[in-house]
């Protein structure tokens, strides 16, 4: 699939860019917490003839003829999602995690209703009510944050905030909060104020599917997920809910906010979910977290401050202000890029710089774990990252790290 020569003949420019991107992935160390590498099987499903088929509606009830085979595919994706998360209902059509959140809001909120969610600079997501996103423009939003002293959510103050604000929906879940959410507690808080609870598990989909993180199904009315971060099912979104809300959710996605489903991506989800049901995937997810713990220990030993002091998840969030007040998140990101290490700059709680500069970096382990990295390689990579941050002007250090990156990439290829 990946090496097909049809693109080369039809469109040499796109072919060259795809080839270069493949090379970039193979020849650098990807530590962006929201990225991963899907299997050849998922790539093949996504590059299949299913992209040609219109299938508005749901399996067994479509607005187009000829849907018998795509029905099979979508039903497999649905059944596997239900099994992975022990959910009564799954909608596998959202084109992305943001579309999944839009579907939930559209299903149960009216314009002007109230959302209570985690602050973006404390780890929240744009689709949780940021003012540049539709969610901030259609709804009235207040945000909760983490405590300045320990970087953690204080659930008593969240309960008080909910009582004062009286939200219609409380959103749990984050892009950059390194600790697990207490879904049960948020469920109680939501029930007390008569709000829905939406758990957005976009980042930890795979950790929950593998059974190593708490599953919010049962404690949340709606669970939204992305299918391309810690789970390797290709780019897309997913909604899980109860029997009670199944119709409302289906209608909110189609015809409410999307048109025809991307059947090739749904095929990717079906295949990726099947892979996630195996014991090998559980081992993978355990290794992802073990690798993040190793990164946390390595960084701490080298004097870097971590938001919340460590991690329960697949990434650490480094706050550079204590150890390296003159190094911004974007300085670190750029310098690491020059030696073939990819991370992203990230805002930290109490951020004093702009989101384009930031004072932190987020460093994640899903991609390298897919390549086969274990704790010893992660310790090596963690030390290399600190070396680069500390000696960003020293050409010998940068050259040494560059050589190390080449060696590791060669030893752990992504695709054969
Ligand atoms: C990544 C993410 C999403 C989904 O993002 P898409 O890019 O729209 O797929 C949603 N919520 C959170 C918390 C995320 O981290």
Coordinates of N, CA, C and O in Angstrom, one line a residue, residues 145-209:
X145 N -9.9 24.5 36.8 CA -8.5 24.4 36.6 C -7.9 23.5 37.5 O -8.5 22.8 38.3
X146 N -6.5 23.5 37.5 CA -5.8 22.6 38.4 C -5.3 23.5 39.5 O -5.1 24.7 39.4
X147 N -5.0 22.9 40.7 CA -4.4 23.7 41.8 C -3.0 24.1 41.5 O -2.2 23.3 41.0
X148 N -2.7 25.4 41.9 CA -1.3 25.9 41.6 C -0.3 25.1 42.3 O 0.8 25.0 41.8
X149 N -0.6 24.6 43.5 CA 0.5 24.0 44.3 C 0.8 22.6 43.9 O 2.0 22.1 44.0
X150 N -0.2 21.8 43.3 CA 0.2 20.4 43.0 C -0.2 20.0 41.5 O -0.1 18.9 41.1
X151 N -0.8 21.0 40.8 CA -1.1 20.7 39.4 C -2.2 19.7 39.2 O -2.4 19.1 38.1
X152 N -3.0 19.5 40.3 CA -4.1 18.6 40.2 C -5.5 19.2 40.3 O -5.6 20.3 41.0
X153 N -6.5 18.5 39.8 CA -7.9 19.0 40.0 C -8.3 18.8 41.4 O -8.1 17.7 42.0
X154 N -8.9 19.8 42.0 CA -9.5 19.7 43.3 C -11.0 19.5 43.2 O -11.7 20.4 42.7
X155 N -11.5 18.3 43.5 CA -12.9 17.9 43.1 C -13.9 18.6 44.0 O -15.0 18.9 43.6
X156 N -13.4 19.0 45.3 CA -14.4 19.8 46.1 C -14.6 21.2 45.5 O -15.7 21.7 45.5
X157 N -13.5 21.8 45.0 CA -13.8 23.1 44.4 C -14.5 23.0 43.1 O -15.3 23.9 42.7
X158 N -14.3 21.9 42.4 CA -15.1 21.7 41.2 C -16.6 21.5 41.5 O -17.5 22.1 40.8
X159 N -16.9 20.9 42.6 CA -18.3 20.7 43.1 C -18.9 22.1 43.4 O -20.0 22.4 43.0
X160 N -18.1 22.9 44.1 CA -18.6 24.2 44.4 C -18.9 25.1 43.2 O -19.9 25.7 43.1
X161 N -17.9 25.0 42.3 CA -18.0 25.7 41.0 C -19.3 25.3 40.3 O -20.1 26.1 39.7
X162 N -19.6 23.9 40.2 CA -20.7 23.4 39.6 C -22.0 23.9 40.2 O -23.0 24.3 39.6
X163 N -22.0 24.0 41.6 CA -23.2 24.5 42.3 C -23.5 25.9 41.9 O -24.6 26.3 41.7
X164 N -22.4 26.7 41.9 CA -22.6 28.2 41.5 C -23.0 28.4 40.1 O -23.9 29.2 39.8
X165 N -22.4 27.7 39.2 CA -22.6 27.9 37.7 C -23.8 27.2 37.2 O -24.4 27.7 36.2
X166 N -24.2 26.1 37.8 CA -25.3 25.3 37.4 C -25.3 24.9 35.9 O -26.1 25.3 35.1
X167 N -24.2 24.2 35.5 CA -24.0 23.9 34.1 C -25.0 22.8 33.6 O -25.6 22.1 34.4
X168 N -25.2 22.8 32.2 CA -26.1 21.7 31.7 C -25.2 20.5 31.4 O -25.8 19.4 31.2
X169 N -23.9 20.7 31.2 CA -23.0 19.5 30.9 C -21.7 19.8 31.6 O -21.2 20.9 31.5
X170 N -21.1 18.8 32.2 CA -19.8 18.9 32.7 C -18.9 18.0 31.8 O -19.2 16.8 31.6
X171 N -17.8 18.6 31.4 CA -16.9 17.8 30.5 C -15.6 17.4 31.3 O -15.0 18.3 31.9
X172 N -15.3 16.1 31.3 CA -14.1 15.7 31.9 C -13.2 15.2 30.7 O -13.7 15.0 29.6
X173 N -11.9 15.1 30.9 CA -11.0 14.7 29.8 C -10.2 15.9 29.4 O -10.5 17.1 29.6
X174 N -9.0 15.6 28.8 CA -8.0 16.6 28.5 C -7.1 16.2 27.4 O -7.0 15.0 27.0
X175 N -6.3 17.2 27.0 CA -5.2 16.9 26.1 C -3.8 17.0 26.8 O -2.8 16.5 26.3
X176 N -3.8 17.6 28.0 CA -2.5 17.8 28.6 C -2.6 17.8 30.2 O -2.0 18.7 30.8
X177 N -3.4 17.0 30.7 CA -3.5 16.8 32.2 C -3.0 15.4 32.5 O -3.6 14.4 32.1
X178 N -1.8 15.3 33.0 CA -1.1 14.0 33.1 C -1.7 13.0 34.1 O -1.2 11.9 34.2
X179 N -2.8 13.4 34.7 CA -3.3 12.5 35.7 C -4.7 11.9 35.3 O -5.4 12.6 34.6
X180 N -5.1 10.8 35.9 CA -6.4 10.2 35.6 C -7.5 11.1 36.2 O -7.3 11.7 37.2
X181 N -8.6 11.1 35.5 CA -9.8 11.8 36.0 C -10.5 10.9 37.0 O -10.6 9.7 36.8
X182 N -11.2 11.5 38.0 CA -12.0 10.7 38.9 C -13.5 10.8 38.3 O -14.3 11.7 38.7
X183 N -13.7 9.9 37.4 CA -15.0 9.9 36.6 C -16.2 9.7 37.6 O -17.3 10.3 37.4
X184 N -16.0 8.9 38.6 CA -17.1 8.6 39.5 C -17.5 9.9 40.3 O -18.7 10.2 40.4
X185 N -16.5 10.6 40.7 CA -16.7 11.8 41.4 C -17.4 12.8 40.5 O -18.4 13.5 41.0
X186 N -17.0 13.0 39.3 CA -17.6 13.9 38.4 C -19.0 13.5 38.1 O -19.9 14.4 38.0
X187 N -19.2 12.2 38.0 CA -20.6 11.8 37.8 C -21.5 12.2 39.0 O -22.6 12.7 38.7
X188 N -21.0 12.1 40.2 CA -21.8 12.6 41.4 C -22.0 14.1 41.3 O -23.2 14.5 41.6
X189 N -21.0 14.8 41.0 CA -21.1 16.3 40.9 C -22.1 16.7 39.9 O -23.0 17.5 40.1
X190 N -22.1 16.0 38.7 CA -23.0 16.3 37.6 C -24.4 16.0 38.1 O -25.4 16.7 37.9
X191 N -24.6 14.8 38.7 CA -25.9 14.4 39.1 C -26.5 15.4 40.1 O -27.7 15.7 40.1
X192 N -25.6 15.9 41.0 CA -26.1 16.8 42.1 C -26.7 18.1 41.5 O -27.6 18.7 42.1
X193 N -26.1 18.6 40.3 CA -26.6 19.8 39.8 C -27.4 19.6 38.5 O -27.8 20.5 37.8
X194 N -27.8 18.3 38.3 CA -28.7 18.0 37.2 C -28.0 18.2 35.8 O -28.7 18.6 34.8
X195 N -26.7 18.0 35.7 CA -26.0 18.2 34.4 C -25.7 16.8 33.8 O -25.6 15.8 34.6
X196 N -25.5 16.8 32.5 CA -24.9 15.6 31.9 C -23.4 15.6 32.2 O -22.8 16.6 32.4
X197 N -22.9 14.4 32.1 CA -21.4 14.2 32.2 C -20.9 13.7 30.8 O -21.3 12.6 30.4
X198 N -20.1 14.5 30.2 CA -19.4 14.0 29.0 C -17.9 13.7 29.3 O -17.2 14.6 29.8
X199 N -17.5 12.5 29.1 CA -16.1 12.1 29.4 C -15.4 12.1 28.0 O -15.8 11.2 27.2
X200 N -14.5 13.0 27.7 CA -13.8 13.0 26.5 C -12.4 12.3 26.7 O -11.5 12.8 27.3
X201 N -12.4 11.0 26.2 CA -11.2 10.2 26.5 C -10.2 10.2 25.3 O -9.4 9.3 25.1
X202 N -10.3 11.2 24.4 CA -9.5 11.2 23.2 C -8.1 10.7 23.3 O -7.6 9.9 22.5
X203 N -7.4 11.2 24.4 CA -6.0 10.9 24.5 C -5.8 9.5 25.1 O -4.8 8.8 24.7
X204 N -6.7 9.0 25.9 CA -6.5 7.7 26.6 C -7.3 6.6 26.1 O -7.4 5.6 26.8
X205 N -7.9 6.8 24.9 CA -8.7 5.7 24.3 C -8.1 4.3 24.4 O -8.7 3.4 24.9
X206 N -6.8 4.2 24.0 CA -6.1 2.9 24.0 C -5.9 2.4 25.4 O -6.0 1.2 25.7
X207 N -5.6 3.3 26.4 CA -5.3 2.9 27.7 C -6.5 2.3 28.4 O -6.5 1.4 29.1
X208 N -7.7 2.9 28.1 CA -9.0 2.4 28.6 C -9.4 1.2 27.9 O -9.8 0.2 28.5
X209 N -9.2 1.1 26.6 CA -9.5 -0.1 25.8 C -8.8 -1.3 26.3 O -9.3 -2.4 26.4

